[in-house]
Coordinates of C-alpha atoms in Angstrom, one line a residue:
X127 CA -148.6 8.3 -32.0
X128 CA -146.3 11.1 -31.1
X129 CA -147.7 9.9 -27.1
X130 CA -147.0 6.3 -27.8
X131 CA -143.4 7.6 -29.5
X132 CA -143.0 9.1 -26.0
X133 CA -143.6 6.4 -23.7
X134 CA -141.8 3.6 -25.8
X135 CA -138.7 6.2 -25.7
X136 CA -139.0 6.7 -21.9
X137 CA -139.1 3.2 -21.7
X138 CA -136.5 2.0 -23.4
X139 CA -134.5 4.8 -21.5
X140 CA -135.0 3.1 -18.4
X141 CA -134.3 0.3 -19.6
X142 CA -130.5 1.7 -20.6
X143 CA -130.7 3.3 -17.1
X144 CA -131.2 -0.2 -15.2
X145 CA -128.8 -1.8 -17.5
X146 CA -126.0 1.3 -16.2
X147 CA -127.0 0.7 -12.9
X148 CA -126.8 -2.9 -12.9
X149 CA -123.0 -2.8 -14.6
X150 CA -122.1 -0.4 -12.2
X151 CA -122.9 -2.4 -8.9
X152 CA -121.7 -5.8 -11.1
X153 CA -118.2 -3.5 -11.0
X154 CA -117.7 -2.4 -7.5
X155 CA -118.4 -6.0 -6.7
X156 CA -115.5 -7.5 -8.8
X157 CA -112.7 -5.8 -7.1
X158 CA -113.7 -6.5 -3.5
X159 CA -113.5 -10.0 -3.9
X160 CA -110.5 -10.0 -6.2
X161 CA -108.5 -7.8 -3.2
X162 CA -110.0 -10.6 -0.5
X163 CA -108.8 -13.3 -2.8
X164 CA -104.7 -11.4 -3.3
X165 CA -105.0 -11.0 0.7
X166 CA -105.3 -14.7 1.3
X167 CA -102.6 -15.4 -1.2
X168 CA -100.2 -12.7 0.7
X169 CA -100.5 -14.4 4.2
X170 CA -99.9 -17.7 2.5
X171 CA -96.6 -16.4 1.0
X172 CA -95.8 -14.3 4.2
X173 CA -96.3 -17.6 5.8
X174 CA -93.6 -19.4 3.9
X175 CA -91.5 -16.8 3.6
X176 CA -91.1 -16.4 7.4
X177 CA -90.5 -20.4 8.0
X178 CA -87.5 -20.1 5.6
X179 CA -86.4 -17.2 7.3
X180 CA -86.8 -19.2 10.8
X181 CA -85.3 -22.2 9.5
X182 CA -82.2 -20.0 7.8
X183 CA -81.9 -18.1 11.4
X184 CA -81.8 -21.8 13.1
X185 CA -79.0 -22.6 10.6
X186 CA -77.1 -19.8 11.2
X187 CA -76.7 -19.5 14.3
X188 CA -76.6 -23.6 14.9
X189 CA -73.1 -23.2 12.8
X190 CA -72.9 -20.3 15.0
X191 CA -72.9 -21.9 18.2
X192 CA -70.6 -24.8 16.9
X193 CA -68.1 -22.3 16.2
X194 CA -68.1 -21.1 19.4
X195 CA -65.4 -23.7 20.1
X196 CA -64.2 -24.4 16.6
X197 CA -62.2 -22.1 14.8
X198 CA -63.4 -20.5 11.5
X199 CA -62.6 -21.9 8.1
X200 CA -60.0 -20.5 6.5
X201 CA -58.5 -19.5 9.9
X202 CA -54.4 -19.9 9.9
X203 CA -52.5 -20.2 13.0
X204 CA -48.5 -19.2 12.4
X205 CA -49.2 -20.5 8.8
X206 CA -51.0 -24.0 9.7
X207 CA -54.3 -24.5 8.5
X208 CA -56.7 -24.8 11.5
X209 CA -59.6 -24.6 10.3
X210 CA -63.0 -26.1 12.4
X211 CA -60.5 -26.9 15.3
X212 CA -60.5 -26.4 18.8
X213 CA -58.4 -24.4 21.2
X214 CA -57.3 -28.2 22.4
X215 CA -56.3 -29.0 18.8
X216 CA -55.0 -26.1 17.8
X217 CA -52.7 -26.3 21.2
X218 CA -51.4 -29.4 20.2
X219 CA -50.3 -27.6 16.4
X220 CA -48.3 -25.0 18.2
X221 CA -46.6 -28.0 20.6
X222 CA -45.8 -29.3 17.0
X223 CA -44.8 -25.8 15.7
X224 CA -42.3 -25.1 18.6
X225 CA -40.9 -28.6 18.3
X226 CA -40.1 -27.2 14.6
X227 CA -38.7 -24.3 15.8
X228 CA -35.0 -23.6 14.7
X229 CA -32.4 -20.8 15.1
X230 CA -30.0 -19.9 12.1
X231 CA -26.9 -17.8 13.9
X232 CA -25.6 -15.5 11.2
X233 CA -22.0 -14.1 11.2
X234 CA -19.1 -13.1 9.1
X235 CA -15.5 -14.2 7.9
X236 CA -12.7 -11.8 8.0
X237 CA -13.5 -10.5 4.7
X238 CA -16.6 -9.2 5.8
X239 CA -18.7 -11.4 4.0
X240 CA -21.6 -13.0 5.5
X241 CA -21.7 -17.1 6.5
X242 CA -23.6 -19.0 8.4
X243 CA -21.8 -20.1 11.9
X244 CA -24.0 -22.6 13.5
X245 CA -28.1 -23.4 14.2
X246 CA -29.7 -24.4 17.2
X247 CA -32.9 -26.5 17.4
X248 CA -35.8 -26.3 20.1
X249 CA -34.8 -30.2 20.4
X250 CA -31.4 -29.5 21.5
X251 CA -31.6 -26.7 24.1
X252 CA -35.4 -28.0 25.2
X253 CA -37.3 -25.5 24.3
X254 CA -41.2 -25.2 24.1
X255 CA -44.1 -22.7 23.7
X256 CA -45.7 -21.9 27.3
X257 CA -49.4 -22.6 27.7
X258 CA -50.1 -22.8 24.3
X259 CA -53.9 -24.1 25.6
X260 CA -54.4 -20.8 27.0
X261 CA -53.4 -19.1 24.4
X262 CA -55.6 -21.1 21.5
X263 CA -58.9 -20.3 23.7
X264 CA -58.0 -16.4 24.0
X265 CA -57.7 -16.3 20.2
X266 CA -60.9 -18.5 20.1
X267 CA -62.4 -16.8 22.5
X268 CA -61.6 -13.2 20.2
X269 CA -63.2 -14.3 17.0
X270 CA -66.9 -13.6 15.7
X271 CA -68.8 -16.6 15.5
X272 CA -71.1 -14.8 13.0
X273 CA -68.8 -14.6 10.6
X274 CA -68.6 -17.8 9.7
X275 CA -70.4 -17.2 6.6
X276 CA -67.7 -14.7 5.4
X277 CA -65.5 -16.6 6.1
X278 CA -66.2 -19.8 3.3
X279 CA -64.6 -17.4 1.3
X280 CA -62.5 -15.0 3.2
X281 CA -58.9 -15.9 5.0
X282 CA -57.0 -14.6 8.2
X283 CA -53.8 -15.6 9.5
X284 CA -52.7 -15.1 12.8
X285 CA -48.9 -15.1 13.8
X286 CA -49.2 -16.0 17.5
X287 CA -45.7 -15.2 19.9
X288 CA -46.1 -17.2 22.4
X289 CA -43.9 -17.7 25.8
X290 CA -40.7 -19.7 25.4
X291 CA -39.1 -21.8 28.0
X292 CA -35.6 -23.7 27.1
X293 CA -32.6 -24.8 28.8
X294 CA -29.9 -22.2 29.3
X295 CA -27.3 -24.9 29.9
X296 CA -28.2 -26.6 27.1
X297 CA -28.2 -23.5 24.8
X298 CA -24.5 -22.4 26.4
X299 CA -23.4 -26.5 25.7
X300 CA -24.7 -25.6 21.8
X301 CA -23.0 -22.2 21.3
X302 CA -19.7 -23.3 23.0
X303 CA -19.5 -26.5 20.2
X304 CA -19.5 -23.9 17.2
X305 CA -16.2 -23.3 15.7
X306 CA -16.7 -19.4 15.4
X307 CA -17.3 -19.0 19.1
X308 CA -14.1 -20.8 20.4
X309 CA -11.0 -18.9 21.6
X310 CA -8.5 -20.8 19.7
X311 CA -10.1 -20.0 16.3
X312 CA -11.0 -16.6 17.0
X313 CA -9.1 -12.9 15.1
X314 CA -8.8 -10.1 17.1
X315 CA -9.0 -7.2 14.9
X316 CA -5.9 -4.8 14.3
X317 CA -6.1 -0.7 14.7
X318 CA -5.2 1.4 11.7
X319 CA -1.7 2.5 12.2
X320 CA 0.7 5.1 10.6
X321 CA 3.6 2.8 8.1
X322 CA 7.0 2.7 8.0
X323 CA 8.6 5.2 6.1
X324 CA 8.7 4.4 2.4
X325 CA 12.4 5.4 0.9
X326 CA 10.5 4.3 -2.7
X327 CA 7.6 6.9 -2.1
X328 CA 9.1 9.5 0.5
X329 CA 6.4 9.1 2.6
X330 CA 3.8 7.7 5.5
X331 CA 0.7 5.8 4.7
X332 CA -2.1 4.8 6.9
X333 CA -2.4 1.0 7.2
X334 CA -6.5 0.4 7.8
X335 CA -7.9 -1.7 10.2
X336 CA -8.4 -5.0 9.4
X337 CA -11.7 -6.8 11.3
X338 CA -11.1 -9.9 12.6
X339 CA -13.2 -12.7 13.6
X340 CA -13.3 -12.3 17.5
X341 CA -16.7 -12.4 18.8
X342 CA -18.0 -11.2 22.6
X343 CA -19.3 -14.7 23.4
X344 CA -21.4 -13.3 26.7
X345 CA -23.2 -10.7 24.5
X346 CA -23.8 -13.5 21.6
X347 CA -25.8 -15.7 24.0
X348 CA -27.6 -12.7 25.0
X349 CA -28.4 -12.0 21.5
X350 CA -29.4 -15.5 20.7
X351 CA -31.4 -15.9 23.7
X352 CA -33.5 -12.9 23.2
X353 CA -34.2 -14.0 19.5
X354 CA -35.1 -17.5 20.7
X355 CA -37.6 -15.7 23.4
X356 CA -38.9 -13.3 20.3
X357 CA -39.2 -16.6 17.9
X358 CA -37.2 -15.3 15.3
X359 CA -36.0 -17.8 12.7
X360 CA -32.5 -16.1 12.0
X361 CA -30.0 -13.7 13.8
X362 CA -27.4 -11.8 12.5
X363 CA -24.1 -11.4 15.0
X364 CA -22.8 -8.6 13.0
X365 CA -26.4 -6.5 13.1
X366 CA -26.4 -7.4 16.7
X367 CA -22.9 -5.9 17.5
X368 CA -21.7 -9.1 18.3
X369 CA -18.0 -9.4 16.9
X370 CA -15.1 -7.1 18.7
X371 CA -14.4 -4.3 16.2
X372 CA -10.7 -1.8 16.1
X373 CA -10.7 0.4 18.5
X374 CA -8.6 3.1 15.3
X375 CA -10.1 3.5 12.0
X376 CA -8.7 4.3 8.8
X377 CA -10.5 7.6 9.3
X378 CA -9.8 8.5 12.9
X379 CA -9.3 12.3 12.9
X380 CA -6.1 12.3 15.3
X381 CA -4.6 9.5 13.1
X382 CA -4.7 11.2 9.3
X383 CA -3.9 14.3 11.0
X384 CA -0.7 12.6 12.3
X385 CA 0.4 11.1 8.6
X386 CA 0.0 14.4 7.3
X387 CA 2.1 16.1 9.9
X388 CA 4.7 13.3 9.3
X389 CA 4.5 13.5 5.5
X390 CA 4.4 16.7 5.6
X391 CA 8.0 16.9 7.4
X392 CA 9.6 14.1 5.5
X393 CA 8.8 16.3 1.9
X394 CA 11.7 18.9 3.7
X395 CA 14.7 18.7 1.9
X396 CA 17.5 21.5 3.6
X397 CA 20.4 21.3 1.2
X398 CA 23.5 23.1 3.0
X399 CA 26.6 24.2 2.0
X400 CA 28.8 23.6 5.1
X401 CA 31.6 25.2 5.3
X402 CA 32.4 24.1 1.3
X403 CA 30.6 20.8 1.8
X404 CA 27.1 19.9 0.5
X405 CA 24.8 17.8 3.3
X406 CA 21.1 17.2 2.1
X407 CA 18.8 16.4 4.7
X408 CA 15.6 14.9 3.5
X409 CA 12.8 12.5 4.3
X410 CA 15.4 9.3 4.4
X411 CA 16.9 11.4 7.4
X412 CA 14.4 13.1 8.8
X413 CA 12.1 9.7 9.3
X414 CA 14.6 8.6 11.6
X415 CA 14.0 11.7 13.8
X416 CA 10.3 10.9 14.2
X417 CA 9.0 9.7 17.2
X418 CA 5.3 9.1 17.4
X419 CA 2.3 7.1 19.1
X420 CA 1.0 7.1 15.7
X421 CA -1.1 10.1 16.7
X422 CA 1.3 12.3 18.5
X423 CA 4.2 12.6 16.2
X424 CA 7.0 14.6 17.7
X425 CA 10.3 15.2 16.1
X426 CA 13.7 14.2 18.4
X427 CA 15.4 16.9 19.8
X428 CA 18.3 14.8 20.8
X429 CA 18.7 13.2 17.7
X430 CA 18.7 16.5 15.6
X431 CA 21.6 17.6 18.3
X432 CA 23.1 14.8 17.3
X433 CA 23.0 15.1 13.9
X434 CA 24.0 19.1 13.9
X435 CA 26.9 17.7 16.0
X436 CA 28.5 15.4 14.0
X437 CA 28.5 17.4 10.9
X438 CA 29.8 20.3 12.9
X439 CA 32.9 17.7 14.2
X440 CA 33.3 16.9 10.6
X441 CA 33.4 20.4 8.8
X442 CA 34.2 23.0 11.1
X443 CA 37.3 24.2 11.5
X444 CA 37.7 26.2 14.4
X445 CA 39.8 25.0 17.2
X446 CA 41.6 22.2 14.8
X447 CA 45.4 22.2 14.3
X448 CA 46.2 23.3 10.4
X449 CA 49.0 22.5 8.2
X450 CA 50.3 26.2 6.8
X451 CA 53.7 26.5 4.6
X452 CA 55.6 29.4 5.8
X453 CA 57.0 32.4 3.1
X454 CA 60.5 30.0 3.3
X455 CA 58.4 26.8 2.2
X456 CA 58.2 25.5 5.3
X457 CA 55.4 22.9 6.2
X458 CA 54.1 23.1 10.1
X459 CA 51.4 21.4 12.2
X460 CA 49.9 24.7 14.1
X461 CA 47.5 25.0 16.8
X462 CA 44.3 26.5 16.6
X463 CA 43.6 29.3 17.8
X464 CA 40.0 31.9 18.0
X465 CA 39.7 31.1 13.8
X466 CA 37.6 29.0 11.3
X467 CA 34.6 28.1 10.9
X468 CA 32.7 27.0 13.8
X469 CA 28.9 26.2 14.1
X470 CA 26.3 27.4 16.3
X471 CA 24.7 23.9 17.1
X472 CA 22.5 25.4 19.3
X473 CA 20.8 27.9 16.9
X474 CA 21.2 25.8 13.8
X475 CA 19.1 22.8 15.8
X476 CA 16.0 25.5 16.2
X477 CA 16.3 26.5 12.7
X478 CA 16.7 22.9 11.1
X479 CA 14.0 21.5 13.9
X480 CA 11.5 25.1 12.0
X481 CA 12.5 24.0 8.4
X482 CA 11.3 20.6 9.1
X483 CA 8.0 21.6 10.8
X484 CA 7.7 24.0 8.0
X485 CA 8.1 21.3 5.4
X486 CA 10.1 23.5 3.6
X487 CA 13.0 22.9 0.4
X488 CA 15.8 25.1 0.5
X489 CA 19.2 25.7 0.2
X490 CA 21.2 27.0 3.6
X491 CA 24.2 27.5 5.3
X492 CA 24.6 26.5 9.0
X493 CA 24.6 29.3 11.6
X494 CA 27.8 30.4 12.3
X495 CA 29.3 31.5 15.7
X496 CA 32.9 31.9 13.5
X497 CA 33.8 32.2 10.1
X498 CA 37.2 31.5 8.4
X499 CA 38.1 33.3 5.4
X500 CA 37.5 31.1 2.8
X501 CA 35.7 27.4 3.0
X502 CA 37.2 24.3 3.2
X503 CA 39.7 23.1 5.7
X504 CA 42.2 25.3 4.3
X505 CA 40.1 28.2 5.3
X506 CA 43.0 31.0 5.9
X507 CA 43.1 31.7 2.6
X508 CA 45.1 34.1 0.8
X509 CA 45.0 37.3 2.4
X510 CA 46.1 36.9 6.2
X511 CA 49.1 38.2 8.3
X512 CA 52.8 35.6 8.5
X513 CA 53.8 36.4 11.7
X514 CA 57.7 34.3 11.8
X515 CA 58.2 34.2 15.9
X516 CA 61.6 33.1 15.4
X517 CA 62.6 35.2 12.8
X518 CA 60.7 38.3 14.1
X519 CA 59.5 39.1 11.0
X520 CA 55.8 40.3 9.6
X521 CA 54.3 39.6 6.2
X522 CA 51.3 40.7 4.9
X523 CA 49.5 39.0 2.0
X524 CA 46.7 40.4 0.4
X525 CA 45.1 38.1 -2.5
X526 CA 48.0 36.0 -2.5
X527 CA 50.9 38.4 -2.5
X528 CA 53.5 40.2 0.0
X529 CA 52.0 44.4 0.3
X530 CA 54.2 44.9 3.5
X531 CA 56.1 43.0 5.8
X532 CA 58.6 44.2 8.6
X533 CA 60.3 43.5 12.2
X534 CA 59.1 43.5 15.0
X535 CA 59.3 42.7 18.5
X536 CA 57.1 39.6 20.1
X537 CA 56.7 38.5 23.6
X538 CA 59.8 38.0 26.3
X539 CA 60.9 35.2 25.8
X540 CA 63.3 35.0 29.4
X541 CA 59.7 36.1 31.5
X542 CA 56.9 33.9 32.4
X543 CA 53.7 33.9 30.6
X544 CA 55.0 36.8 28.3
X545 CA 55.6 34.9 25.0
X546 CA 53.7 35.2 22.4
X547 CA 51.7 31.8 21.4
X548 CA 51.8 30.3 18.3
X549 CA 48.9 29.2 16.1
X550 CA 46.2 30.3 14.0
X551 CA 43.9 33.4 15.2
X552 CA 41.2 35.8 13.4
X553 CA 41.3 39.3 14.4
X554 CA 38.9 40.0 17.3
X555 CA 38.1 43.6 16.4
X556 CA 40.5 46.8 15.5
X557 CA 40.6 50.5 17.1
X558 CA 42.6 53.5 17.4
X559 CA 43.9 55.4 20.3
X560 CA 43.5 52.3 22.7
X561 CA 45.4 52.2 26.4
X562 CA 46.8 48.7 27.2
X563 CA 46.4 47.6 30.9
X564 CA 48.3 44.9 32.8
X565 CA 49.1 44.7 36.3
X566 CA 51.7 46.4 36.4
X567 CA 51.5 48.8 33.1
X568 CA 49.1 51.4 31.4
X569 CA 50.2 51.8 27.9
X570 CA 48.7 54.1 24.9
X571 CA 48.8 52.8 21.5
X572 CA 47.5 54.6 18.6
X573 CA 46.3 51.2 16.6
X574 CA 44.9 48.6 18.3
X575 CA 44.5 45.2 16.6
X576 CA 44.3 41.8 19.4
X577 CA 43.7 38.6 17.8
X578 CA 44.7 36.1 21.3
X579 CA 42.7 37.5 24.1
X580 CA 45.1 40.4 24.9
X581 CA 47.3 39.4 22.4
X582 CA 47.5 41.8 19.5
X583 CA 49.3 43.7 17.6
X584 CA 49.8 47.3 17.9
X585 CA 52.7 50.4 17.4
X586 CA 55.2 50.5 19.8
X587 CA 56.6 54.5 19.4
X588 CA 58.9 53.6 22.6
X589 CA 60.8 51.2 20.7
X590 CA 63.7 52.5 18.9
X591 CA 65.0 49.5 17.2
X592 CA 62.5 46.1 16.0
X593 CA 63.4 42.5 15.4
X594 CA 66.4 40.1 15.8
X595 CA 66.9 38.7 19.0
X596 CA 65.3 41.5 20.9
X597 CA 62.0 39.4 22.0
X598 CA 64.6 36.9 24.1
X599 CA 65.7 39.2 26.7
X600 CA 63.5 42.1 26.2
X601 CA 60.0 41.6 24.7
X602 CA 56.6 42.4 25.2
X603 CA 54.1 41.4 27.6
X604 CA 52.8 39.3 24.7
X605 CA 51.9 41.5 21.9
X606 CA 53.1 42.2 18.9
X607 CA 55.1 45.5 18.5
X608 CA 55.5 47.4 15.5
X609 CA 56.5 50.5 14.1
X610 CA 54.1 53.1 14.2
X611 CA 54.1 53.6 9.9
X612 CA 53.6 49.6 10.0
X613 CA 50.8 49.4 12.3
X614 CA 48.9 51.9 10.4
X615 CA 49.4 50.5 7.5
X616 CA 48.6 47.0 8.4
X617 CA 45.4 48.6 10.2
X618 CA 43.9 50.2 7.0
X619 CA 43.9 46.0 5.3
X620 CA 42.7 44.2 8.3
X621 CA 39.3 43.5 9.4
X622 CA 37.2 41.5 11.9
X623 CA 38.2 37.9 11.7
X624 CA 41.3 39.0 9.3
X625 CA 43.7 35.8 9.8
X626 CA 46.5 36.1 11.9
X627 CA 48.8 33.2 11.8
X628 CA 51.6 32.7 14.4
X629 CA 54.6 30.2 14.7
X630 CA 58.2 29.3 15.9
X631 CA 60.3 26.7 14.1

């Protein structure tokens, strides 16, 4: 039993064995045809796949080769649509585009403010693009044809500047019919320039420029032309240069600096008291000295001579005759002698001419060469020597009153050239222990006072006796003589200038 147990065990052990075995092989077998089966499916696929590809490639570049000579879609030429078009067509759009072509010409009024002066058309001056043919096939001729794909959704523009021919003649015929470029309504513009004086406001302004409207006519059609050759739709004359502008601005250096040199010499005002009389010179005198270029102001010489002049003629007093009542109330008309006030133009013009440069305000006298005692035109005042010719008699006054007064003896009256003159003299200068000269004398004195020249007055110790009728038959060379106590007397009150007055009646 236990053998039989055995076998049957064995047996069905082999059996389970075969059965393994046969599964096993029945596997391996199942795969090998399945992979022979996906293999024949692949080719199949690859098959298809590759005639689509083929057919796509065909496609491609069949649109390819047709655009070759046809422009893209969505291809713009100077803002026109040619898309799918030739070189030939698009030529014939840029013939159409030039024909379109127009010039707007820009300028300004005399304000400044912008206005249109004229347009010119490609119809009136004959103007056209140059081998616009040529020029479609290069761009054609630049462009992927493989991109036409991209393209069905892409755009480019393309802003082509092509040659330009026109008429010149025609193009001068057009500018010369526009208002703005004709002579007749043309502005020259104006320099900035220095005012008038203002007698309101005391002073100089600059006056600006003012523009105009002229325009450079050969420079405008070189403007124009170059932005018809350059395509441009508008052109500015101003931008361009084109209008004639002021040679002087407003703020041309050499022009405020004159104003301000001018301004600054009309604010002088030189008050003077001249001789007693008050003269003002100010900006409504000094503009009149002004000369200038408006920006090399210079003041006149010869009119501020002038002007020093005439007030001189009018105030001073030296060399004028004077009305003078004698001690007996006697009115006379004398001569003037070396006294009064007299001005020294020529200094006074240099220090008037510095005030004004200066720009400065002040109160002044005129320089003097000679000053009378007192101003005004009665300027001997009341200190001064009486000296009565006829009556041979002194007086001294001193603030109005008689200190001294005695004989004396004047010039010879019987001998040529020896009489004493008469009029009105200041005292030159005084000294003791002086010896008188003449041609024929050599005198010691011991107070020396002349007030003519060699006129003077001085002691005569050789002289016993003084006044009457001495002076007819035996006077002086000229001079005054005196007693010695008198001369010194009359020395210790005199001065420089000290008036000496001097008369017959």
């Amino acid at each position: 039993m236990e053998t039989d147990n055995k076998e049957l065990k064995e047996e069905t052990t082999k059996k389970e064995a075969d059965k393994k075995e046969t599964e096993s092989k029945e596997e391996t077998k199942q795969p090998v045809e399945e992979t022979a089966v996906q293999k024949k499916k692949s080719k199949k696929w690859i098959g298809i796949v590759a005639a689509v590809v083929a057919v796509i490639l065909l496609a491609y570049g069949g649109v390819a080769i047709y655009y070759q000579s046809h422009f893209l879609n969505h291809t713009y030429i100077n803002n026109s649509d040619c898309s799918n078009m030739t070189a030939t067509e698009v030529a014939a759009i840029m013939d159409q585009q030039s024909q379109q072509y127009s010039l707007q010409i820009l300028g300004r009024d005399e304000n400044g403010v912008q206005e249109e002066i004229g347009t010119i058309t490609a119809s009136e001056i004959g103007m056209y693009w140059v081998d616009t043919l040529n020029a479609a096939q290069e761009l054609l001729d630049r462009q992927n044809e493989f991109l036409w794909i991209e393209m069905l959704w892409s755009t480019q523009n393309h802003d082509v500047v092509q040659g330009v021919s026109y008429d010149a003649d025609k193009l001068q015929e057009q500018l010369a019919q526009m208002p703005a470029l004709q002579n007749k309504n043309m502005i020259a513009p104006e320099d900035a320039y220095i005012s008038e004086y203002s007698e309101k406001n005391k002073n100089y302004e600059i006056i600006p420029e003012t523009m105009g409207i002229e325009l450079n006519n050969n420079l405008v059609e070189e403007v124009v032309s170059t932005a018809i050759m350059q395509g441009d739709t508008t052109v500015d004359l101003e931008e361009q240069g084109c209008y004639e502008t002021a040679k002087i601005t407003a703020e041309d250096a050499a022009l405020v600096k004159a104003c301000d040199t001018m301004n600054k010499w009309v604010s002088a005002q030189i008050t003077y008291d001249w001789n007693g009389n008050k003269v003002v010179v100010d900006g409504d005198t000094i503009h009149e000295w002004i000369q200038t270029d408006n920006k090399d102001p210079q003041l006149d010489e010869e009119a501020i001579e002038e002007f020093v002049a005439e007030q001189a003629k009018e105030y001073d007093t030296y060399g004028k005759k004077r009305k003078f009542t004698t001690v007996q109330g006697i009115e006379l008309t004398l001569p003037s002698g070396a006294y009064g006030w007299k001005t020294d133009r020529e200094e006074e013009v240099k220090e008037l001419t510095a005030s004004i440069e200066k720009g400065e305000n002040i109160d002044k006298e005129p320089v003097y060469s000679s000053k009378g005692a007192q101003k005004g035109s009665d300027d001997i005042g009341n200190s001064y020597v009486e000296i009565d010719l006829t009556n041979q008699h002194l007086y001294l006054f001193q603030n109005g009153s008689i200190v001294l007064e005695t004989d004396f003896v004047s010039g010879n009256m019987s001998k040529a050239g020896c009489m004493t003159p008469p009029g009105v003299f200041g005292l030159t200068y005084k000294t003791k222990n002086a010896v008188l000269r003449g041609a024929d004398y050599e005198t010691p004195v011991n107070y020396w006072m002349p007030f003519n020249g060699n006129v003077g007055m001085h002691d005569a110790t050789w002289r016993g006796s003084f006044g009457g009728t001495i002076y007819l038959t035996s006077g002086s060379h000229g001079c005054v003589n005196l007693p010695l106590n008198m001369a010194a007397a009359i020395y210790e009150y005199v001065s420089t200038g000290f008036p000496v007055v001097c008369y017959y009646y």
